[in-house]
Amino acid sequence: MSDLRETKSLVAKLMAEENLDVQHGKYDTAMFDLKNRKLLLPVYKWMNGPVYDLMCSHEVGHARYTPEDGWHQTPSDRGPGYKSFVNVVEDARIEKKIKRKFPGAGKQMVDGYDKLLKEDFFGVRGMDLNELKLIDRINLYFKIGHKIMVDFSKEEQKLVNMMDTKMDTWEKVVKMADYLYELSKLEDLQPQTDT
């Protein structure tokens, strides 16, 4: 297992084109510390090569494309959960960019997400995904939409399409996150139905 970790650490450094500090430990999920240039990778019993590749590719996407200044300056005074909205939109952007830069990463990411879905990493097993909030459906769509069916209204689908085709800069990510965050406040005001 340590050989696999060493190999994946080296691949991450090569993809990032910098000598990242790659650490493996008891983390809930993979993370990238933009300021200190640290890639933190969890160690799961069931973790395999494609999951490592997915996590490395995803976090290297942050290393290459997420601006440190912008990320750390993202206003968290907007309200609870705002930064999560930015992260969901940015995740979609950086994964698309890393797949373009390294075309072979695409299949590994799909295989890795398949394994995460099998292990219920997203905690959605047995749920009606279409009852989730829009931001959660968007997150699932961009990460495991190839394996699950997520429905969007016409208006929502326009936003998803825009994220898929127009989110090529950090500034656009922040604008979309702002919009989705404000939209979520309206979503929270909708009456809940018991059916």
Backbone as JSON, one array per atom type, in Angstrom:
{
  "sequence": "MSDLRETKSLVAKLMAEENLDVQHGKYDTAMFDLKNRKLLLPVYKWMNGPVYDLMCSHEVGHARYTPEDGWHQTPSDRGPGYKSFVNVVEDARIEKKIKRKFPGAGKQMVDGYDKLLKEDFFGVRGMDLNELKLIDRINLYFKIGHKIMVDFSKEEQKLVNMMDTKMDTWEKVVKMADYLYELSKLEDLQPQTDT",
  "N": [[0.83, -1.2, 0.0], [2.0, 1.22, 0.72], [3.7, 1.64, -1.42], [1.89, 2.22, -3.45], [0.87, 4.64, -2.47], [3.18, 6.23, -2.55], [3.69, 6.22, -5.31], [1.35, 7.46, -6.31], [1.59, 9.93, -5.07], [3.84, 10.96, -6.34], [2.86, 11.11, -8.97], [0.87, 13.06, -8.6], [2.48, 15.29, -8.01], [3.85, 15.56, -10.41], [1.71, 16.11, -12.17], [0.83, 18.52, -11.11], [2.98, 20.03, -11.62], [4.79, 20.95, -9.78], [6.54, 20.78, -6.66], [4.68, 19.55, -4.64], [3.58, 19.21, -1.24], [2.67, 16.21, -0.29], [0.46, 14.51, 1.72], [-0.67, 11.69, 3.53], [-3.38, 10.6, 5.47], [-5.65, 10.46, 8.33], [-8.0, 11.8, 7.16], [-11.21, 13.21, 6.42], [-11.87, 13.57, 3.78], [-10.28, 14.22, 0.59], [-8.15, 17.06, 0.34], [-6.96, 20.3, -0.62], [-4.55, 22.5, 0.38], [-4.3, 25.62, -0.46], [-2.66, 27.8, 0.21], [-0.4, 26.77, 1.63], [0.38, 24.83, -0.1], [-0.23, 22.06, 0.13], [-1.24, 18.76, -0.38], [-3.67, 16.85, 0.86], [-4.49, 13.61, 1.53], [-6.96, 11.19, 2.16], [-7.0, 8.02, 3.91], [-8.57, 5.22, 3.17], [-9.94, 2.02, 3.97], [-11.0, 0.69, 1.78], [-9.93, 1.97, -0.36], [-8.79, 2.37, -3.67], [-6.7, 2.24, -6.67], [-8.0, 3.86, -8.78], [-9.56, 5.58, -7.13], [-7.6, 6.96, -5.72], [-6.41, 8.18, -7.94], [-8.53, 9.77, -8.86], [-8.91, 11.5, -6.62], [-6.37, 12.69, -6.43], [-6.18, 13.89, -9.0], [-8.39, 15.64, -8.93], [-7.73, 17.35, -6.73], [-5.27, 18.33, -7.6], [-6.26, 19.78, -9.68], [-7.36, 21.93, -8.26], [-4.94, 22.92, -7.26], [-3.69, 23.8, -9.58], [-5.56, 25.57, -10.78], [-7.33, 27.01, -9.05], [-7.45, 30.14, -7.64], [-5.36, 31.28, -5.05], [-5.63, 33.74, -3.67], [-8.26, 34.57, -4.39], [-9.81, 32.41, -3.41], [-9.3, 32.4, -0.62], [-10.24, 34.89, -0.05], [-12.87, 34.71, -0.5], [-15.98, 35.81, 0.36], [-17.1, 34.88, 3.42], [-18.92, 35.92, 5.02], [-21.32, 36.06, 3.86], [-23.16, 34.28, 4.62], [-24.37, 31.19, 6.16], [-22.84, 28.35, 4.84], [-22.13, 29.46, 2.38], [-19.55, 29.3, 1.23], [-19.48, 26.66, 0.49], [-21.09, 26.63, -1.75], [-19.51, 28.03, -3.56], [-17.43, 26.19, -3.71], [-18.67, 23.93, -4.89], [-19.31, 24.87, -7.48], [-16.75, 25.62, -8.34], [-15.47, 23.12, -8.21], [-16.68, 21.76, -10.36], [-15.67, 23.29, -12.46], [-12.81, 23.03, -12.23], [-12.45, 20.29, -12.5], [-13.26, 19.82, -15.12], [-11.29, 21.28, -16.45], [-8.94, 19.93, -15.68], [-9.33, 17.45, -16.83], [-9.2, 18.16, -19.5], [-6.55, 18.98, -19.68], [-5.18, 16.67, -18.96], [-6.07, 14.14, -20.59], [-6.27, 11.36, -20.04], [-6.97, 11.28, -17.4], [-9.68, 11.47, -17.17], [-11.09, 8.94, -17.45], [-10.1, 7.6, -15.19], [-11.13, 9.24, -13.21], [-13.88, 8.86, -13.54], [-14.02, 6.11, -12.92], [-13.1, 6.22, -10.3], [-15.09, 7.82, -9.07], [-17.2, 6.07, -9.42], [-16.49, 4.04, -7.63], [-16.57, 5.5, -5.23], [-19.3, 6.06, -5.15], [-20.3, 3.46, -4.9], [-19.36, 2.86, -2.36], [-20.92, 4.5, -0.9], [-20.05, 7.08, -0.38], [-21.05, 9.64, -0.76], [-23.31, 9.6, 0.76], [-25.95, 9.09, -0.13], [-27.36, 6.82, -0.65], [-30.32, 5.06, -1.22], [-31.87, 7.33, -1.16], [-34.23, 9.7, -2.52], [-33.0, 11.41, -4.97], [-33.91, 13.6, -6.31], [-35.25, 15.11, -4.53], [-33.45, 16.54, -3.19], [-31.72, 19.61, -2.36], [-31.1, 22.17, -4.82], [-28.32, 22.87, -5.15], [-27.05, 20.61, -4.12], [-27.95, 18.65, -5.88], [-26.78, 19.58, -8.21], [-24.06, 19.28, -7.55], [-23.89, 16.46, -7.29], [-24.63, 15.76, -9.9], [-22.48, 16.72, -11.49], [-20.42, 15.19, -10.48], [-21.18, 12.42, -10.21], [-23.11, 12.04, -12.08], [-23.1, 10.46, -14.34], [-23.82, 7.99, -13.46], [-26.15, 8.13, -12.02], [-29.55, 9.29, -11.94], [-30.42, 12.53, -12.15], [-32.79, 14.98, -11.85], [-33.68, 18.1, -13.34], [-35.42, 21.21, -13.4], [-36.56, 23.18, -16.24], [-35.48, 25.76, -15.98], [-33.51, 25.31, -14.06], [-31.91, 23.51, -15.48], [-30.84, 25.16, -17.41], [-29.02, 26.62, -15.89], [-27.29, 24.55, -15.13], [-26.33, 23.79, -17.65], [-25.01, 26.14, -18.3], [-23.02, 26.14, -16.35], [-21.65, 23.96, -17.26], [-20.66, 24.77, -19.72], [-19.8, 27.45, -19.67], [-18.31, 28.18, -17.44], [-15.43, 29.2, -17.15], [-13.66, 30.83, -15.87], [-12.39, 32.09, -12.72], [-13.8, 34.31, -11.8], [-16.3, 34.03, -13.02], [-17.11, 31.72, -11.76], [-17.5, 32.65, -9.12], [-19.57, 34.49, -9.55], [-21.64, 32.75, -10.41], [-21.86, 31.13, -8.16], [-22.73, 33.05, -6.32], [-25.25, 33.62, -7.42], [-26.54, 31.1, -7.26], [-26.5, 30.76, -4.52], [-28.15, 32.84, -3.6], [-30.48, 32.01, -4.83], [-30.92, 29.69, -3.42], [-31.85, 30.61, -1.02], [-34.43, 31.38, -1.64], [-35.4, 28.9, -2.3], [-35.39, 27.72, 0.19], [-37.54, 29.0, 1.3], [-39.72, 27.87, 0.16], [-42.73, 26.05, 0.64], [-42.75, 22.97, 2.43], [-43.76, 19.82, 1.3], [-45.71, 17.08, 2.36], [-45.64, 14.05, 1.21]],
  "CA": [[0.0, 0.0, 0.0], [2.84, 2.42, 0.75], [4.2, 1.85, -2.78], [0.81, 2.89, -4.17], [0.85, 6.03, -1.99], [4.36, 6.93, -3.08], [3.49, 6.39, -6.74], [0.3, 8.46, -6.53], [2.15, 11.21, -4.63], [4.72, 11.4, -7.43], [1.99, 11.49, -10.1], [0.25, 14.35, -8.25], [3.5, 16.33, -8.15], [4.1, 15.73, -11.84], [0.55, 16.77, -12.76], [0.77, 19.9, -10.62], [4.2, 20.67, -12.09], [5.46, 21.57, -8.63], [6.87, 19.82, -5.6], [3.66, 19.64, -3.59], [3.73, 18.4, -0.03], [1.57, 15.25, -0.31], [0.35, 13.81, 3.0], [-1.75, 10.72, 3.67], [-3.74, 10.52, 6.89], [-7.05, 10.22, 8.7], [-8.8, 12.94, 6.73], [-12.53, 12.79, 5.96], [-11.85, 13.6, 2.33], [-9.08, 14.85, 0.06], [-8.18, 18.52, 0.42], [-5.74, 20.97, -1.04], [-4.27, 23.75, 1.09], [-3.75, 26.49, -1.5], [-1.62, 28.67, 0.73], [0.79, 26.01, 2.0], [0.63, 23.9, -1.2], [-0.28, 20.7, 0.67], [-2.29, 17.87, -0.84], [-4.0, 15.93, 1.95], [-5.26, 12.48, 1.01], [-7.42, 10.26, 3.19], [-6.67, 6.61, 3.74], [-9.74, 4.39, 3.43], [-9.66, 0.59, 3.78], [-11.46, 0.27, 0.46], [-9.37, 2.86, -1.38], [-8.06, 1.69, -4.73], [-5.98, 3.11, -7.59], [-8.83, 4.9, -9.38], [-9.97, 6.57, -6.13], [-6.42, 7.8, -5.54], [-6.26, 9.0, -9.15], [-9.59, 10.79, -8.82], [-8.63, 12.5, -5.59], [-5.17, 13.44, -6.83], [-6.52, 14.74, -10.15], [-9.29, 16.7, -8.48], [-7.02, 18.32, -5.9], [-4.29, 18.99, -8.46], [-7.04, 20.8, -10.38], [-7.37, 23.11, -7.38], [-3.57, 23.45, -7.19], [-3.36, 24.48, -10.84], [-6.53, 26.53, -11.33], [-8.05, 27.81, -8.05], [-6.54, 31.18, -7.15], [-5.26, 31.35, -3.6], [-6.21, 35.0, -3.2], [-9.71, 34.54, -4.55], [-10.41, 31.41, -2.52], [-9.23, 32.84, 0.77], [-10.98, 36.14, 0.09], [-14.29, 34.47, -0.73], [-16.67, 36.32, 1.55], [-17.88, 33.9, 4.17], [-19.93, 36.66, 5.77], [-22.55, 36.01, 3.08], [-24.11, 33.43, 5.33], [-23.94, 29.81, 6.36], [-22.75, 27.47, 3.68], [-21.82, 30.14, 1.12], [-18.31, 28.8, 0.64], [-19.79, 25.37, -0.14], [-21.61, 26.91, -3.09], [-18.34, 28.35, -4.37], [-16.68, 24.96, -3.92], [-19.38, 23.07, -5.85], [-19.13, 25.43, -8.83], [-15.33, 25.53, -8.67], [-15.16, 21.71, -8.46], [-17.09, 21.45, -11.73], [-14.74, 23.97, -13.37], [-11.44, 22.5, -12.2], [-12.44, 18.92, -13.02], [-13.3, 19.92, -16.58], [-9.99, 21.76, -16.91], [-7.9, 18.9, -15.47], [-9.57, 16.41, -17.84], [-8.68, 18.68, -20.77], [-5.09, 19.01, -19.59], [-4.72, 15.28, -18.88], [-7.23, 13.36, -21.05], [-6.34, 10.05, -19.39], [-7.53, 11.41, -16.05], [-11.15, 11.35, -17.24], [-11.55, 7.58, -17.14], [-9.78, 7.3, -13.8], [-12.06, 9.98, -12.37], [-15.16, 8.14, -13.63], [-13.88, 4.87, -12.15], [-12.99, 6.61, -8.89], [-16.42, 8.22, -8.6], [-18.01, 4.84, -9.34], [-16.14, 3.38, -6.37], [-17.1, 6.34, -4.14], [-20.75, 5.83, -5.12], [-20.5, 2.1, -4.36], [-19.07, 2.91, -0.92], [-21.86, 5.51, -0.37], [-19.25, 8.22, 0.07], [-21.88, 10.83, -0.79], [-24.4, 9.44, 1.71], [-27.25, 9.24, -0.81], [-27.96, 5.51, -0.91], [-31.72, 4.93, -0.82], [-32.56, 8.62, -1.16], [-34.76, 10.25, -3.77], [-32.06, 12.49, -5.22], [-34.6, 14.77, -6.84], [-35.77, 15.9, -3.41], [-32.34, 17.3, -2.62], [-31.6, 21.01, -2.76], [-30.5, 22.35, -6.14], [-26.86, 22.84, -5.11], [-26.64, 19.22, -3.91], [-28.19, 17.93, -7.14], [-25.73, 20.02, -9.14], [-22.81, 18.63, -7.13], [-23.97, 15.04, -7.68], [-24.66, 15.68, -11.36], [-21.15, 16.89, -12.06], [-19.48, 14.17, -10.0], [-21.61, 11.04, -10.48], [-24.28, 12.08, -12.97], [-23.01, 9.37, -15.32], [-24.32, 6.77, -12.83], [-27.43, 8.35, -11.37], [-30.45, 10.18, -12.66], [-30.77, 13.73, -11.41], [-33.69, 15.8, -12.65], [-33.66, 19.54, -13.18], [-36.44, 21.94, -14.14], [-35.98, 23.87, -17.4], [-34.67, 26.88, -15.51], [-32.33, 24.73, -13.42], [-31.07, 22.91, -16.51], [-30.09, 26.26, -18.04], [-27.88, 26.9, -15.01], [-26.37, 23.41, -15.24], [-25.68, 23.91, -18.96], [-24.09, 27.27, -18.22], [-21.86, 25.67, -15.6], [-20.94, 22.98, -18.09], [-20.05, 25.35, -20.91], [-19.35, 28.84, -19.54], [-17.54, 28.44, -16.21], [-14.02, 29.04, -17.49], [-12.82, 31.71, -15.06], [-12.73, 32.19, -11.3], [-14.81, 35.36, -11.65], [-17.59, 33.44, -13.4], [-17.45, 30.79, -10.67], [-18.02, 33.43, -8.0], [-20.89, 35.02, -9.96], [-22.6, 31.65, -10.4], [-22.06, 30.75, -6.75], [-23.58, 34.11, -5.75], [-26.61, 33.43, -7.92], [-27.08, 29.86, -6.69], [-26.68, 30.97, -3.09], [-29.36, 33.65, -3.44], [-31.59, 31.14, -5.24], [-31.16, 28.71, -2.35], [-32.65, 31.27, 0.01], [-35.81, 31.27, -2.12], [-35.73, 27.47, -2.2], [-35.66, 27.47, 1.6], [-38.84, 29.6, 1.63], [-40.78, 27.05, -0.43], [-43.36, 25.16, 1.62], [-42.43, 21.56, 2.32], [-44.96, 18.98, 1.15], [-45.61, 15.73, 2.93], [-46.28, 13.08, 0.33]],
  "C": [[0.87, 1.26, 0.0], [3.44, 2.7, -0.62], [3.16, 2.59, -3.61], [0.76, 4.36, -3.77], [2.01, 6.83, -2.56], [4.2, 7.21, -4.57], [2.47, 7.49, -7.02], [0.77, 9.85, -6.11], [3.03, 11.8, -5.74], [3.89, 11.86, -8.63], [1.34, 12.85, -9.82], [1.25, 15.49, -8.43], [3.79, 16.61, -9.62], [2.94, 16.47, -12.51], [0.49, 18.24, -12.35], [1.94, 20.73, -11.15], [4.85, 21.5, -10.98], [5.66, 20.5, -7.56], [5.9, 19.98, -4.43], [4.07, 18.81, -2.38], [2.5, 17.49, 0.02], [1.58, 14.47, 0.99], [-0.85, 12.88, 2.98], [-2.09, 10.61, 5.15], [-5.22, 10.28, 7.1], [-7.88, 11.47, 8.42], [-10.16, 12.41, 6.26], [-12.57, 12.69, 4.44], [-10.53, 14.21, 1.88], [-9.25, 16.37, 0.12], [-6.88, 19.07, -0.14], [-5.65, 22.3, -0.32], [-3.55, 24.66, 0.1], [-2.57, 27.32, -1.0], [-0.31, 27.92, 0.97], [1.17, 24.94, 0.98], [0.74, 22.46, -0.71], [-1.48, 19.96, 0.11], [-2.5, 16.83, 0.24], [-4.92, 14.85, 1.42], [-5.68, 11.56, 2.14], [-6.92, 8.85, 2.9], [-7.91, 5.82, 4.15], [-9.34, 2.93, 3.21], [-9.94, 0.16, 2.34], [-10.85, 1.09, -0.68], [-8.56, 2.07, -2.4], [-7.39, 2.71, -5.64], [-6.84, 4.2, -8.21], [-9.32, 5.97, -8.38], [-8.81, 7.51, -5.85], [-6.27, 8.74, -6.74], [-7.29, 10.11, -9.2], [-9.23, 11.89, -7.84], [-7.4, 13.34, -5.92], [-5.5, 14.39, -7.98], [-7.38, 15.91, -9.74], [-8.51, 17.78, -7.7], [-5.9, 19.03, -6.66], [-5.0, 20.04, -9.31], [-7.14, 22.08, -9.56], [-5.98, 23.76, -7.35], [-3.25, 24.27, -8.44], [-4.27, 25.66, -11.15], [-7.27, 27.4, -10.3], [-7.09, 28.86, -7.5], [-6.55, 31.26, -5.63], [-5.93, 32.61, -3.07], [-7.73, 34.96, -3.26], [-10.38, 33.59, -3.58], [-10.44, 31.89, -1.08], [-9.99, 34.14, 1.01], [-12.47, 35.95, -0.15], [-15.05, 34.89, 0.52], [-17.51, 35.26, 2.24], [-18.92, 34.59, 5.03], [-21.26, 36.7, 5.02], [-23.61, 35.17, 3.77], [-23.61, 32.01, 5.42], [-23.93, 29.03, 5.04], [-22.34, 28.14, 2.38], [-20.58, 29.55, 0.45], [-18.51, 27.42, -0.01], [-20.33, 25.56, -1.55], [-20.46, 27.22, -4.04], [-17.58, 27.07, -4.69], [-17.36, 24.04, -4.94], [-19.16, 23.57, -7.28], [-17.67, 25.32, -9.25], [-14.92, 24.09, -8.95], [-15.52, 21.33, -9.9], [-16.1, 22.06, -12.73], [-13.37, 23.3, -13.4], [-11.39, 21.06, -12.71], [-12.48, 18.92, -14.54], [-11.93, 20.33, -17.11], [-8.9, 20.68, -16.76], [-8.08, 17.76, -16.47], [-9.08, 16.86, -19.22], [-7.16, 18.63, -20.79], [-4.51, 17.6, -19.64], [-5.88, 14.37, -19.29], [-7.36, 11.99, -20.4], [-6.95, 10.1, -18.0], [-9.04, 11.2, -16.05], [-11.66, 9.98, -16.86], [-11.28, 7.22, -15.69], [-10.73, 8.02, -12.85], [-13.43, 9.3, -12.38], [-15.1, 6.87, -12.78], [-13.79, 5.17, -10.65], [-14.34, 7.02, -8.31], [-17.36, 7.02, -8.51], [-17.76, 4.13, -8.01], [-16.67, 4.18, -5.18], [-18.61, 6.15, -4.02], [-21.06, 4.47, -4.5], [-20.3, 2.08, -2.85], [-19.98, 3.91, -0.19], [-21.12, 6.69, 0.26], [-20.09, 9.5, 0.16], [-23.09, 10.76, 0.14], [-25.79, 9.55, 1.1], [-27.95, 7.91, -1.09], [-29.39, 5.48, -0.37], [-32.51, 6.23, -0.82], [-33.17, 8.91, -2.53], [-33.93, 11.51, -4.04], [-32.74, 13.77, -5.7], [-35.3, 15.59, -5.76], [-34.68, 16.73, -2.74], [-32.38, 18.75, -3.1], [-30.86, 21.1, -4.09], [-28.98, 22.23, -6.09], [-26.33, 21.42, -4.9], [-26.86, 18.39, -5.17], [-27.14, 18.3, -8.18], [-24.41, 19.32, -8.81], [-22.8, 17.16, -7.56], [-23.95, 14.88, -9.19], [-23.26, 15.76, -11.95], [-20.16, 15.82, -11.61], [-19.91, 12.75, -10.38], [-22.85, 10.97, -11.36], [-24.27, 11.0, -14.03], [-23.6, 8.07, -14.78], [-25.71, 6.92, -12.23], [-28.27, 9.29, -12.21], [-30.82, 11.34, -11.75], [-31.62, 14.59, -12.33], [-33.54, 17.27, -12.31], [-34.84, 20.13, -13.93], [-35.77, 22.61, -15.33], [-35.05, 24.99, -16.97], [-33.38, 26.38, -14.85], [-31.37, 24.17, -14.46], [-30.27, 23.98, -17.25], [-28.86, 26.61, -17.2], [-26.83, 25.79, -15.1], [-25.61, 23.49, -16.57], [-24.65, 25.05, -18.96], [-22.83, 26.87, -17.45], [-21.0, 24.74, -16.44], [-20.17, 23.64, -19.23], [-19.4, 26.72, -20.7], [-18.46, 29.13, -18.33], [-16.06, 28.22, -16.47], [-13.1, 29.98, -16.72], [-13.3, 31.7, -13.61], [-13.85, 33.21, -11.09], [-16.2, 34.84, -11.99], [-18.05, 32.44, -12.34], [-18.1, 31.55, -9.52], [-19.4, 34.0, -8.33], [-21.97, 33.94, -9.91], [-22.89, 31.21, -8.98], [-22.95, 31.77, -6.05], [-25.03, 33.87, -6.13], [-27.26, 32.21, -7.29], [-27.35, 30.02, -5.2], [-27.95, 31.78, -2.83], [-30.61, 32.83, -3.8], [-31.92, 30.14, -4.14], [-31.99, 29.32, -1.22], [-34.13, 31.22, -0.36], [-36.29, 29.83, -2.0], [-36.11, 27.12, -0.76], [-37.02, 28.01, 2.03], [-40.01, 28.79, 1.09], [-41.4, 26.15, 0.63], [-42.99, 23.69, 1.35], [-43.73, 20.78, 2.2], [-44.71, 17.62, 1.77], [-46.38, 14.79, 2.01], [-45.73, 11.72, 0.54]]
}
